[in-house]
Tab-separated table of C-alpha atoms in Angstrom:
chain	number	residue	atom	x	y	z
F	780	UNK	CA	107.106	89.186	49.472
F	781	UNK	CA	110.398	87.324	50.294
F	782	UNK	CA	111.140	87.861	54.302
F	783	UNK	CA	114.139	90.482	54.578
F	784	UNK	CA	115.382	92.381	57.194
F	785	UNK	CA	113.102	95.733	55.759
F	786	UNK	CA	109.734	93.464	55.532
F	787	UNK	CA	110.397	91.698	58.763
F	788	UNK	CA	110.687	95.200	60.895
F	789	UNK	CA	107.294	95.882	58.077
F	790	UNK	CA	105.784	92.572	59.593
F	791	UNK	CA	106.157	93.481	63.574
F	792	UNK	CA	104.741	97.105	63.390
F	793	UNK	CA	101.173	95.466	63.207
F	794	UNK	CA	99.913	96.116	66.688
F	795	UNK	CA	99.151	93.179	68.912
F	796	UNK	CA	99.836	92.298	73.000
F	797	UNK	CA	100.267	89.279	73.964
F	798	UNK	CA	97.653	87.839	75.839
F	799	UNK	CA	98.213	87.806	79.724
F	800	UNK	CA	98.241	85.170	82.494
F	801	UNK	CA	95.568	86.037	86.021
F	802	UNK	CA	97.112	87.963	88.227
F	803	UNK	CA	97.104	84.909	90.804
F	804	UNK	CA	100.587	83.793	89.319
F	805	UNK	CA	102.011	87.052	90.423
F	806	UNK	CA	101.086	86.868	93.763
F	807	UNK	CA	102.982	85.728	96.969
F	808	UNK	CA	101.367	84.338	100.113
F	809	UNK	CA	103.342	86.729	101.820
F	810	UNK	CA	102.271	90.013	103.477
F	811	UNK	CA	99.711	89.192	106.254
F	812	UNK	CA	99.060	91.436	108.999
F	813	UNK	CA	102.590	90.379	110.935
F	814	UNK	CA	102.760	89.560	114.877
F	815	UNK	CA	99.954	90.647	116.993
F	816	UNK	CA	101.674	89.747	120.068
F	817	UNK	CA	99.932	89.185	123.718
F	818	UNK	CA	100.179	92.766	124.787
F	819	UNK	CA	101.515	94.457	127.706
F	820	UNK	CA	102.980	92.449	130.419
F	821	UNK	CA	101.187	92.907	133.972
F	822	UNK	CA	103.279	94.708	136.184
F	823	UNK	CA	105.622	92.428	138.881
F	824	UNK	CA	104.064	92.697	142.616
F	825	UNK	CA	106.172	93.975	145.192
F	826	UNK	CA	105.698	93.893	148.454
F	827	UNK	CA	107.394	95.281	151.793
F	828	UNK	CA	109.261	92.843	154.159
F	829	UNK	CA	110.437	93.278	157.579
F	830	UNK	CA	114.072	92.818	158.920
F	831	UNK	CA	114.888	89.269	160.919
F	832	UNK	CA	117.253	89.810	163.538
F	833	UNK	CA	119.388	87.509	161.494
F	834	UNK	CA	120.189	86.132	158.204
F	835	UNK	CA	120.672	82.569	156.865
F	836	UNK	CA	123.455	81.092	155.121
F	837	UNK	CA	122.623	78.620	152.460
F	838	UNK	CA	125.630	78.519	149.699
F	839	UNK	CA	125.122	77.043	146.495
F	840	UNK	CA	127.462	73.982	145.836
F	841	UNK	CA	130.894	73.971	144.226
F	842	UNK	CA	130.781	73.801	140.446
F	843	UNK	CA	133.176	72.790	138.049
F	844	UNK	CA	131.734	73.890	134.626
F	845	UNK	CA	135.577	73.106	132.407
F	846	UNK	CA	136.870	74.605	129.532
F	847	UNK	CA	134.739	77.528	127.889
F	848	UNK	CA	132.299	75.836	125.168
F	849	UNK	CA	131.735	78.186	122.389
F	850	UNK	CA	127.876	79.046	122.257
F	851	UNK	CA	124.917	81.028	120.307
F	852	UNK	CA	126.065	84.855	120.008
F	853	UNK	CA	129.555	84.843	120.306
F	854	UNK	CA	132.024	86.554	118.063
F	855	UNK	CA	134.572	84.463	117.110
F	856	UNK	CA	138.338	86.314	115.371
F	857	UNK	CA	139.457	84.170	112.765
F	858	UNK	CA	142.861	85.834	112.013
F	859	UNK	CA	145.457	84.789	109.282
F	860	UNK	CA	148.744	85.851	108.270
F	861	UNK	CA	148.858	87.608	105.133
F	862	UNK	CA	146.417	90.377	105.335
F	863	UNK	CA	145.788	91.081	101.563
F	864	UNK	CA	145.032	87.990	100.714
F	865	UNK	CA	141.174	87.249	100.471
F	866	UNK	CA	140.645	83.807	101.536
F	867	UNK	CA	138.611	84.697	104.245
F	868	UNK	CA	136.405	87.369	103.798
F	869	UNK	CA	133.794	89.372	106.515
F	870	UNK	CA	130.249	87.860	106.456
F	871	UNK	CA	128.731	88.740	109.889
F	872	UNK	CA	130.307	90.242	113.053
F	873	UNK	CA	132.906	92.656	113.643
F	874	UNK	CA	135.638	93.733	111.734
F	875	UNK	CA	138.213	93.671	113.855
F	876	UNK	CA	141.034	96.708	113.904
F	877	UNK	CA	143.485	94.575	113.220
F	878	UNK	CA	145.553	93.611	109.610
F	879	UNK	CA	143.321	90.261	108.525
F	880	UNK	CA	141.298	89.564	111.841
F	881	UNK	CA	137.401	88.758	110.712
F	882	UNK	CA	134.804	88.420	113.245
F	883	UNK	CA	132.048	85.841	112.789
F	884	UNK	CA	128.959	86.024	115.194
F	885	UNK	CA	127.659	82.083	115.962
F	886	UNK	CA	124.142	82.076	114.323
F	887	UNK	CA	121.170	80.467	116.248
F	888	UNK	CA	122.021	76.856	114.168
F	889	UNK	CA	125.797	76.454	116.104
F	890	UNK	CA	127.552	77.940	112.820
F	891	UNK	CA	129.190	80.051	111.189
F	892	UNK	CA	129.641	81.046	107.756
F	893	UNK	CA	132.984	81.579	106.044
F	894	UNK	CA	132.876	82.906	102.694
F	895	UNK	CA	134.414	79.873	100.101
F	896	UNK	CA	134.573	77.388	102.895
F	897	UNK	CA	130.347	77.407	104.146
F	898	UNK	CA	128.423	76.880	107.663
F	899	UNK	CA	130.922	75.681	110.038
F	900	UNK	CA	129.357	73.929	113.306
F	901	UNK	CA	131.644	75.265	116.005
F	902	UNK	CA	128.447	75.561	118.839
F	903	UNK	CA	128.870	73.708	121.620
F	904	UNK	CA	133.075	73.203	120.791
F	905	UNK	CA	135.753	74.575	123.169
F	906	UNK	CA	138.289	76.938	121.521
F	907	UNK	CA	140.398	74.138	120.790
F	908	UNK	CA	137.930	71.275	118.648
F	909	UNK	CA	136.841	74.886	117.084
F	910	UNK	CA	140.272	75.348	115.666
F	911	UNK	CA	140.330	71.321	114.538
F	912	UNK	CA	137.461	71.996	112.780
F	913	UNK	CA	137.902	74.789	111.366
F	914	UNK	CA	141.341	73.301	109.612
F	915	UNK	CA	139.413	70.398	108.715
F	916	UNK	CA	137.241	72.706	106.377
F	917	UNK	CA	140.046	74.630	105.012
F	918	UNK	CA	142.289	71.746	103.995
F	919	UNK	CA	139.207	70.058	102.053
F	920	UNK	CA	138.558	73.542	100.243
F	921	UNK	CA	142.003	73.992	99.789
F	922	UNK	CA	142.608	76.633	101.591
F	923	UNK	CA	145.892	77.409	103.309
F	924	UNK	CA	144.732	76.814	107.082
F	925	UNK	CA	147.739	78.982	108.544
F	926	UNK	CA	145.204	81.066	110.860
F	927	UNK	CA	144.434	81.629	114.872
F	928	UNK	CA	141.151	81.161	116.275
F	929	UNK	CA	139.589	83.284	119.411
F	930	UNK	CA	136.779	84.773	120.932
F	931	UNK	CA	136.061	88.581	121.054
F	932	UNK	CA	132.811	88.667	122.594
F	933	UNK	CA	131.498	86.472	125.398
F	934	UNK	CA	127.313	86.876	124.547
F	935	UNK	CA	126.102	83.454	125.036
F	936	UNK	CA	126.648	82.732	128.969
F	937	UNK	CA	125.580	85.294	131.127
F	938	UNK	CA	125.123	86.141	134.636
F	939	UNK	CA	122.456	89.153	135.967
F	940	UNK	CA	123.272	91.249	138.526
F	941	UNK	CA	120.255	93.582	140.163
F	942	UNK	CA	119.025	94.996	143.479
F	943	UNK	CA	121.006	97.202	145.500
F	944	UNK	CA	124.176	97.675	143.565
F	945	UNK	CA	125.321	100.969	141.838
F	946	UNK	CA	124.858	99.939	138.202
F	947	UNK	CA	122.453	96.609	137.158
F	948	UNK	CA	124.231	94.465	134.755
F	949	UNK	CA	125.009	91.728	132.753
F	950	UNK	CA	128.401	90.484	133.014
F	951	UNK	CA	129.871	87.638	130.686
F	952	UNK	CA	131.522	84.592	131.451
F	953	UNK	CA	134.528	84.442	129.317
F	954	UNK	CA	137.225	82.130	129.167
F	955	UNK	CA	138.319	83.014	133.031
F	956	UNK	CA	136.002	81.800	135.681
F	957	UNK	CA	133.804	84.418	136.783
F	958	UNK	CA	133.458	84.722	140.728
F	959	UNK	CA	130.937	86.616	143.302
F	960	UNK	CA	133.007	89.142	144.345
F	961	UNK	CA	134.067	90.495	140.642
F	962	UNK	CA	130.176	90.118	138.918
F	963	UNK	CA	129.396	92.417	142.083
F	964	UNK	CA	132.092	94.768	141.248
F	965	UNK	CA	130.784	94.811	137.563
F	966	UNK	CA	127.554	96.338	138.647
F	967	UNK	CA	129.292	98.813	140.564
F	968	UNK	CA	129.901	97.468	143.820
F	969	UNK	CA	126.677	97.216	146.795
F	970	UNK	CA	124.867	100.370	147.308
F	971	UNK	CA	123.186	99.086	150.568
F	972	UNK	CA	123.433	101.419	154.071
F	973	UNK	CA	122.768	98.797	156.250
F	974	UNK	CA	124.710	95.700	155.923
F	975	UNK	CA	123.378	93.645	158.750
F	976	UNK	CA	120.241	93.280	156.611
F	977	UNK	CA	121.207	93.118	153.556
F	978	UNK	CA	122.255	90.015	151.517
F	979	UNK	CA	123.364	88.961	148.109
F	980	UNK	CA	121.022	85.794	146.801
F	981	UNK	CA	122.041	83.896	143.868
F	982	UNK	CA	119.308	82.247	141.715
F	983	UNK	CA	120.553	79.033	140.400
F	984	UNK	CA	118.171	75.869	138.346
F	985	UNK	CA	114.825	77.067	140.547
F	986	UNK	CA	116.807	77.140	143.592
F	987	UNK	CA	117.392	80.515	145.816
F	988	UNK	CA	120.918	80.665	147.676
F	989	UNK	CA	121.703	83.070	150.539
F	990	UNK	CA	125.036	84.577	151.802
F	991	UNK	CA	124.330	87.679	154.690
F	992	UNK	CA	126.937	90.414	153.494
F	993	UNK	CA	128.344	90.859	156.677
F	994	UNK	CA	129.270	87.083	155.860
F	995	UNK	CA	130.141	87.988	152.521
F	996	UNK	CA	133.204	90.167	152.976
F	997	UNK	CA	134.341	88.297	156.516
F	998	UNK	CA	134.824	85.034	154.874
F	999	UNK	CA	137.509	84.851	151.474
F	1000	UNK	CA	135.469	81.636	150.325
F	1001	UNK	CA	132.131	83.527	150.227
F	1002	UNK	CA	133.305	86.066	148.015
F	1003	UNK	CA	135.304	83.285	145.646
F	1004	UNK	CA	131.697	81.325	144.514
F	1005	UNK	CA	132.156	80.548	140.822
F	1006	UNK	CA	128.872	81.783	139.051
F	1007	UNK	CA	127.770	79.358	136.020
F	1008	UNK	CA	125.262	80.439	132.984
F	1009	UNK	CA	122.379	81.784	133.978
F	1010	UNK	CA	122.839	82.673	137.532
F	1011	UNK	CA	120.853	85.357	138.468
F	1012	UNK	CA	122.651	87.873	141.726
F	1013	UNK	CA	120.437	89.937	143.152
F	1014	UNK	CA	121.510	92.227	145.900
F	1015	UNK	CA	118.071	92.566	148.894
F	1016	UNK	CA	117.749	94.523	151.817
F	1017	UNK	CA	114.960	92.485	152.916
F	1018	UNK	CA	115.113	88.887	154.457
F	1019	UNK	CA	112.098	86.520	153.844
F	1020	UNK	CA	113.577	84.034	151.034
F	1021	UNK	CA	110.247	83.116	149.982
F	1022	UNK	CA	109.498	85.900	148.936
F	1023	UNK	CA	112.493	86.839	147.284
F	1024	UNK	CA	112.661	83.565	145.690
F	1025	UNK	CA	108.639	84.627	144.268
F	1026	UNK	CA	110.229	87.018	142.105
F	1027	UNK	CA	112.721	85.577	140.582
F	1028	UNK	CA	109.988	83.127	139.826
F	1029	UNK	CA	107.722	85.554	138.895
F	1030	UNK	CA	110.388	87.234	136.491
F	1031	UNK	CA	110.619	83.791	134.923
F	1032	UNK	CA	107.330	83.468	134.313
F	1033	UNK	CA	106.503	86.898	132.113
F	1034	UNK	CA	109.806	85.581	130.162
F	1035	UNK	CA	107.905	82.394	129.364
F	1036	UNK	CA	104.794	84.490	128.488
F	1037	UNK	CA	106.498	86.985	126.523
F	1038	UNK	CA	107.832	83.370	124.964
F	1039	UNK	CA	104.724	82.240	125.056
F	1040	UNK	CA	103.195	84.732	123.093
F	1041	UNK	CA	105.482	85.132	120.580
F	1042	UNK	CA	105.454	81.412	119.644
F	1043	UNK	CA	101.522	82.003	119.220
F	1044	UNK	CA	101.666	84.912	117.240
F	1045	UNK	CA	104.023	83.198	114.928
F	1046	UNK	CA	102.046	79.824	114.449
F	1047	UNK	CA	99.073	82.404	113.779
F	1048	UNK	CA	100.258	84.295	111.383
F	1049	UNK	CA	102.450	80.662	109.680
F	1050	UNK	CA	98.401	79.680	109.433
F	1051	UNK	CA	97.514	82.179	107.619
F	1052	UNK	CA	100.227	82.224	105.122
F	1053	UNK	CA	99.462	78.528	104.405
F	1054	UNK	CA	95.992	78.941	104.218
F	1055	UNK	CA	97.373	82.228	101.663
F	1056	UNK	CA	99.216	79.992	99.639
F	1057	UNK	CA	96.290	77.210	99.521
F	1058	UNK	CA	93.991	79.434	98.224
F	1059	UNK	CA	96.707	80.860	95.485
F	1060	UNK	CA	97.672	76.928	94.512
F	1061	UNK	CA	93.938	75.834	94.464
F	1062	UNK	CA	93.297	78.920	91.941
F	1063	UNK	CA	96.654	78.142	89.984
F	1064	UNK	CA	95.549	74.815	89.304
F	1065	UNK	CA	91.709	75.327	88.649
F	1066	UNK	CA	93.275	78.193	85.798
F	1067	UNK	CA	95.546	75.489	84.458
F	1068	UNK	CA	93.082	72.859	84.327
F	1069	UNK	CA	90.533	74.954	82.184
F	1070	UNK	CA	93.486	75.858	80.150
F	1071	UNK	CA	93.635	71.899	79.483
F	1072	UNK	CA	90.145	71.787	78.583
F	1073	UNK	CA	90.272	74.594	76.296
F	1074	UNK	CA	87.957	76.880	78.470
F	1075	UNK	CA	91.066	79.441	78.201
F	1076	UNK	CA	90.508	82.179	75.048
F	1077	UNK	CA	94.145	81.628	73.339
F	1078	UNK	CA	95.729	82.838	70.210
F	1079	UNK	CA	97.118	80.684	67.633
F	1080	UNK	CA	98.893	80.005	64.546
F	1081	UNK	CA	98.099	77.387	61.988
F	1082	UNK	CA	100.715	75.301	60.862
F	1083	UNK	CA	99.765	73.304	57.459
F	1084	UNK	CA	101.410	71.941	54.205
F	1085	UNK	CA	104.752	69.850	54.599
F	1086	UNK	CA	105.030	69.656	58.101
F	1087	UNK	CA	105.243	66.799	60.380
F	1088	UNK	CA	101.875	67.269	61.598
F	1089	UNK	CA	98.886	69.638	60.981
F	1090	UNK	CA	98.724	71.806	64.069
F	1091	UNK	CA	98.403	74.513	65.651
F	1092	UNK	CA	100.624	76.307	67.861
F	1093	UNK	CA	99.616	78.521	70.722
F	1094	UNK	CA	101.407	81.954	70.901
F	1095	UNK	CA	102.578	82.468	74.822
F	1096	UNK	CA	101.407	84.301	77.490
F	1097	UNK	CA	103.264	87.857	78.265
F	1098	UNK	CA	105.282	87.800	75.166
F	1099	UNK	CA	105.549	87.444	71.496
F	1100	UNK	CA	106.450	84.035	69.364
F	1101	UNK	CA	108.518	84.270	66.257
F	1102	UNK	CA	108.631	81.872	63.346
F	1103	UNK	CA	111.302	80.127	64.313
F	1104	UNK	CA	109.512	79.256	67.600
F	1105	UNK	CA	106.509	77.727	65.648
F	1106	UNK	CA	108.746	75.820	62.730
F	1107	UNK	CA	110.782	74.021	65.633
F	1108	UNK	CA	107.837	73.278	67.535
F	1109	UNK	CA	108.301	69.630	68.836
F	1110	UNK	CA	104.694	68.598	67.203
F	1111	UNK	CA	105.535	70.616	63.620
F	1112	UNK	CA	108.663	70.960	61.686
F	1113	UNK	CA	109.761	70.769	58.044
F	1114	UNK	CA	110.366	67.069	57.480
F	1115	UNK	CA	113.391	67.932	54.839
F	1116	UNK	CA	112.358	64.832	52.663
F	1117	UNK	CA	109.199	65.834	51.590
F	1118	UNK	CA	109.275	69.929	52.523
F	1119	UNK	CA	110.466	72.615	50.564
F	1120	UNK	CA	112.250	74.890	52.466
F	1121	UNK	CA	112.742	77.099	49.900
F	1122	UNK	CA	109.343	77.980	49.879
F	1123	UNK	CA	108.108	78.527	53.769
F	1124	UNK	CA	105.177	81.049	53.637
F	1125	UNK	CA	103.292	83.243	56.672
F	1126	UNK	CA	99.693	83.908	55.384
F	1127	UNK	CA	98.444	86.579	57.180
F	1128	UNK	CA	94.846	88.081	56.714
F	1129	UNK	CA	93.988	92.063	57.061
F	1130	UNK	CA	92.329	93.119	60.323
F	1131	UNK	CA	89.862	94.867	58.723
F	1132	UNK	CA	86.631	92.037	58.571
F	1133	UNK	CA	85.404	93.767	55.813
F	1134	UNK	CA	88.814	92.779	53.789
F	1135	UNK	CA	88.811	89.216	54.661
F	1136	UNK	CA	89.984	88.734	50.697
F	1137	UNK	CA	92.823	91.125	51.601
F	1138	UNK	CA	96.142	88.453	52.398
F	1139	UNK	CA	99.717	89.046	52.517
F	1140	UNK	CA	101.780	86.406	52.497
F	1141	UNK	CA	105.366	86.731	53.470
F	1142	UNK	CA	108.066	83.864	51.902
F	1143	UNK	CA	111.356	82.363	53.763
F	1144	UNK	CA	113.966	80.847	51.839
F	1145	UNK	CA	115.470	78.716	54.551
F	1146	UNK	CA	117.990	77.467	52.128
F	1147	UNK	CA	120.324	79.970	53.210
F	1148	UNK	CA	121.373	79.289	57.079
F	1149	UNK	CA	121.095	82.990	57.308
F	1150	UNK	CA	117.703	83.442	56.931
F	1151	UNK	CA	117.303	80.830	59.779
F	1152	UNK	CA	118.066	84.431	61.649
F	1153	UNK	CA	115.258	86.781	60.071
F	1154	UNK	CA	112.567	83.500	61.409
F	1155	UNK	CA	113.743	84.447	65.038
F	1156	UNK	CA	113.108	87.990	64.584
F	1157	UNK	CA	109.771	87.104	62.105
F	1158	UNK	CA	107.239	88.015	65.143
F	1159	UNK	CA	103.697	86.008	64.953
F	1160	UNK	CA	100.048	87.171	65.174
F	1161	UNK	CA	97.235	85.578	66.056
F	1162	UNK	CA	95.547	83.625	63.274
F	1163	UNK	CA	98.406	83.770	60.969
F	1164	UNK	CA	98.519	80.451	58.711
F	1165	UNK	CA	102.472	79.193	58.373
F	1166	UNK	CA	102.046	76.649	54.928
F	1167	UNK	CA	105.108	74.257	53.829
F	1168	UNK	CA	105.023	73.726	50.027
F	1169	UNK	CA	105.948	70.423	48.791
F	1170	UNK	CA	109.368	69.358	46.919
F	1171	UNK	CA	108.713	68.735	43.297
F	1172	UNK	CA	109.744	65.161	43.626
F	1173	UNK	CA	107.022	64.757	46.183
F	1174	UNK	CA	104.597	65.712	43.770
F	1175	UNK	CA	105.897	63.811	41.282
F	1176	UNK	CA	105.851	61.135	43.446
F	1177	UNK	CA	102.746	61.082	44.894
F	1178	UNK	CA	101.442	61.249	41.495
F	1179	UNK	CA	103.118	58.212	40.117
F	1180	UNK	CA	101.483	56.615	43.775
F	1181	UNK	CA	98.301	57.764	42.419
F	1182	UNK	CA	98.381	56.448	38.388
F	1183	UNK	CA	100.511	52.926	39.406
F	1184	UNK	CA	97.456	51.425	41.048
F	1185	UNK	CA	95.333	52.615	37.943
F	1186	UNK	CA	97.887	50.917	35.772
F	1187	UNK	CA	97.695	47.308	37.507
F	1188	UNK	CA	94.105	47.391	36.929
F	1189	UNK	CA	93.985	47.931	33.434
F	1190	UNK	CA	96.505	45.348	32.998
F	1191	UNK	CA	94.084	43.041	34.663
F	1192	UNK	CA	91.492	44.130	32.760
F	1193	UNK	CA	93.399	43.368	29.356
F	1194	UNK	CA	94.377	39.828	30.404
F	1195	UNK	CA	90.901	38.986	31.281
């Protein structure tokens, strides 16, 4: 019967699924059994110290840190001057209240990403190379780089304040130096009774600095230290050093463990992803190599008659093949010389064994383009033959092939 729309939809009812690839191919090396983690911290030691009769003095030396460097954390306004326009859209951060003011938070790389313009590397830049590079990206997208450029959150240099004071905190350093007196009045001011004993010690690089408080509010330059990233204040109403210097080590050292830890439960479970995904590749590739020696059950189709070469061609896993898919196979085709695509047949057998007699064979006329269409649609089955008849000018050819040789010979014959 000549393939038409009504016999092709005829064609595809027969049932048939597709054969399937292993499950392996599906699967990710994701999914392991996450961090374990170290556990619980031990608990810090404390222990009770007496009062001196007086207090030593040791100030840290003057710093000079310069201009605020922009660092990992901080939210960064990039604000430009016609609101609706959408140049510059929110990624990360705060939106701020303001008309076209879009906060950016500085990821852990130094950057951050504007939409249309990419990762910027601001880390590390003071407010004012931020704003040179920033313009530098927008004039080579070709953006208008009318905008203003500061920082709304100060999260990447810090300063801890603890002990005896009304409210422990962490204050910021922003843009303004940040002194003694004011991270103290950040936490709430000192809570101590006794201020002959007490004293405020600064933690600075492994090294524990002193001022008595009595000292502290007597003398204007005690009270004026500028505090640098990662100073640690802590307000005691003891006085051995030592020991007070023992827990700021001691605090320092659960942070590395805590650190510690983490780092090991993530190279743990990194191992067993990898050994995951070896085991997944190794069973990939031993599935792919008996499907190169054949040791795979496949369907096929038989491709025979005028075509470029007698093959077969092997329907795909997890869906169907049409016609068109086998005729335009790279190893088959119609060579258009010797093929009559006029007559293109599908031979397909009954499923029944006991009608193995019982064929229906299904023609396409590819002489009209159009029926190029009803091959894409023509749905294959396993075992179906796809034969090419000849052009009657092949035939005729290879028959005169066949007699000339004949020919020569009785002419040989006869002049002998």
């Amino acid at each position: 019967m000549p393939i038409s729309a009504e016999s092709v939809m005829v064609a595809n009812r027969s049932t048939y699924r597709p054969r399937t690839l292993p499950a392996i191919f599906a699967q990710t090396a994701g999914g392991g059994s996450g961090l374990r983690g170290a556990g619980p911290t031990p608990d810090p030691a404390l222990t009770a110290r007496a009062r001196p009769e007086a207090l030593e003095t040791r100030v840290p030396p003057a710093v000079s840190p310069g201009p605020y460097r922009i660092g990992v954390g901080d939210v960064v306004l990039l604000a430009t001057p016609n609101p609706t326009e959408a140049t510059i859209e929110q990624l990360t951060g705060l939106l701020a209240a303001q008309n076209s003011r879009q906060g950016y938070t500085v990821q852990d790389d130094g950057a951050i990403a504007v939409p249309e313009v990419g990762r910027v590397q601001i880390g590390g830049m003071t407010l004012e190379e931020a704003e040179a590079e920033l313009f530098q990206r927008l004039v080579e997208n070709q953006i208008d780089p009318t905008f203003s450029l500061e920082i709304a959150e100060f999260n990447s240099k810090k300063v801890s304040i603890g002990g005896a004071v009304s409210t422990p905190a962490v204050a910021p350093i922003t843009l303004t130096p940040l002194y003694l007196d004011e991270a103290l009045a950040a936490a709430g001011g000192v809570t101590v009774r006794d201020q002959d004993y007490a004293s405020v010690r600064i933690y600075r690089d492994g090294t524990l600095y002193q001022v008595p408080l009595t000292q502290l509010y007597a003398r204007d330059g005690l009270r004026r230290i500028q505090l640098v990233d990662g100073d640690s204040v802590f307000v005691d109403t003891e006085y051995e050093l030592d020991l007070a210097q023992a827990y700021f080590a001691e605090q320092i050292q659960l942070a590395q463990f805590q650190q510690a830890a983490r780092v090991a439960a993530l190279n743990e479970l990194n191992a067993e992803v990898s050994i995951r995904r070896g085991a997944l590749e190794e069973a990939r590739q031993n599935y792919l190599t008996r499907l190169e020696l054949e040791g795979v059950e496949r369907d096929y189709v038989y491709l025979t008659g005028e075509v470029r070469q007698q093959s077969r061609y092997a329907l795909p896993f997890d869906q169907t093949a049409s016609l068109a898919d086998a005729l335009y196979n790279t190893a088959a085709g119609v060579p258009t010389q010797t093929g009559n695509v006029r007559e293109i047949y599908v031979l397909r057998g009954s499923a029944d064994p006991r009608e193995f007699a019982s064929v229906t064979a299904w023609q396409l006329d590819a002489r009209n383009a159009t029926n190029l269409m009803l091959a894409t649609r023509f749905e294959l089955r396993p075992n179906d033959v796809i034969f090419v008849a000849e052009q009657p000018v092949t035939r005729w050819n290879r028959v005169i092939q066949q007699i000339t040789p004949s020919l020569f010979n009785v002419v040989a014959n006869a002049s002998d």
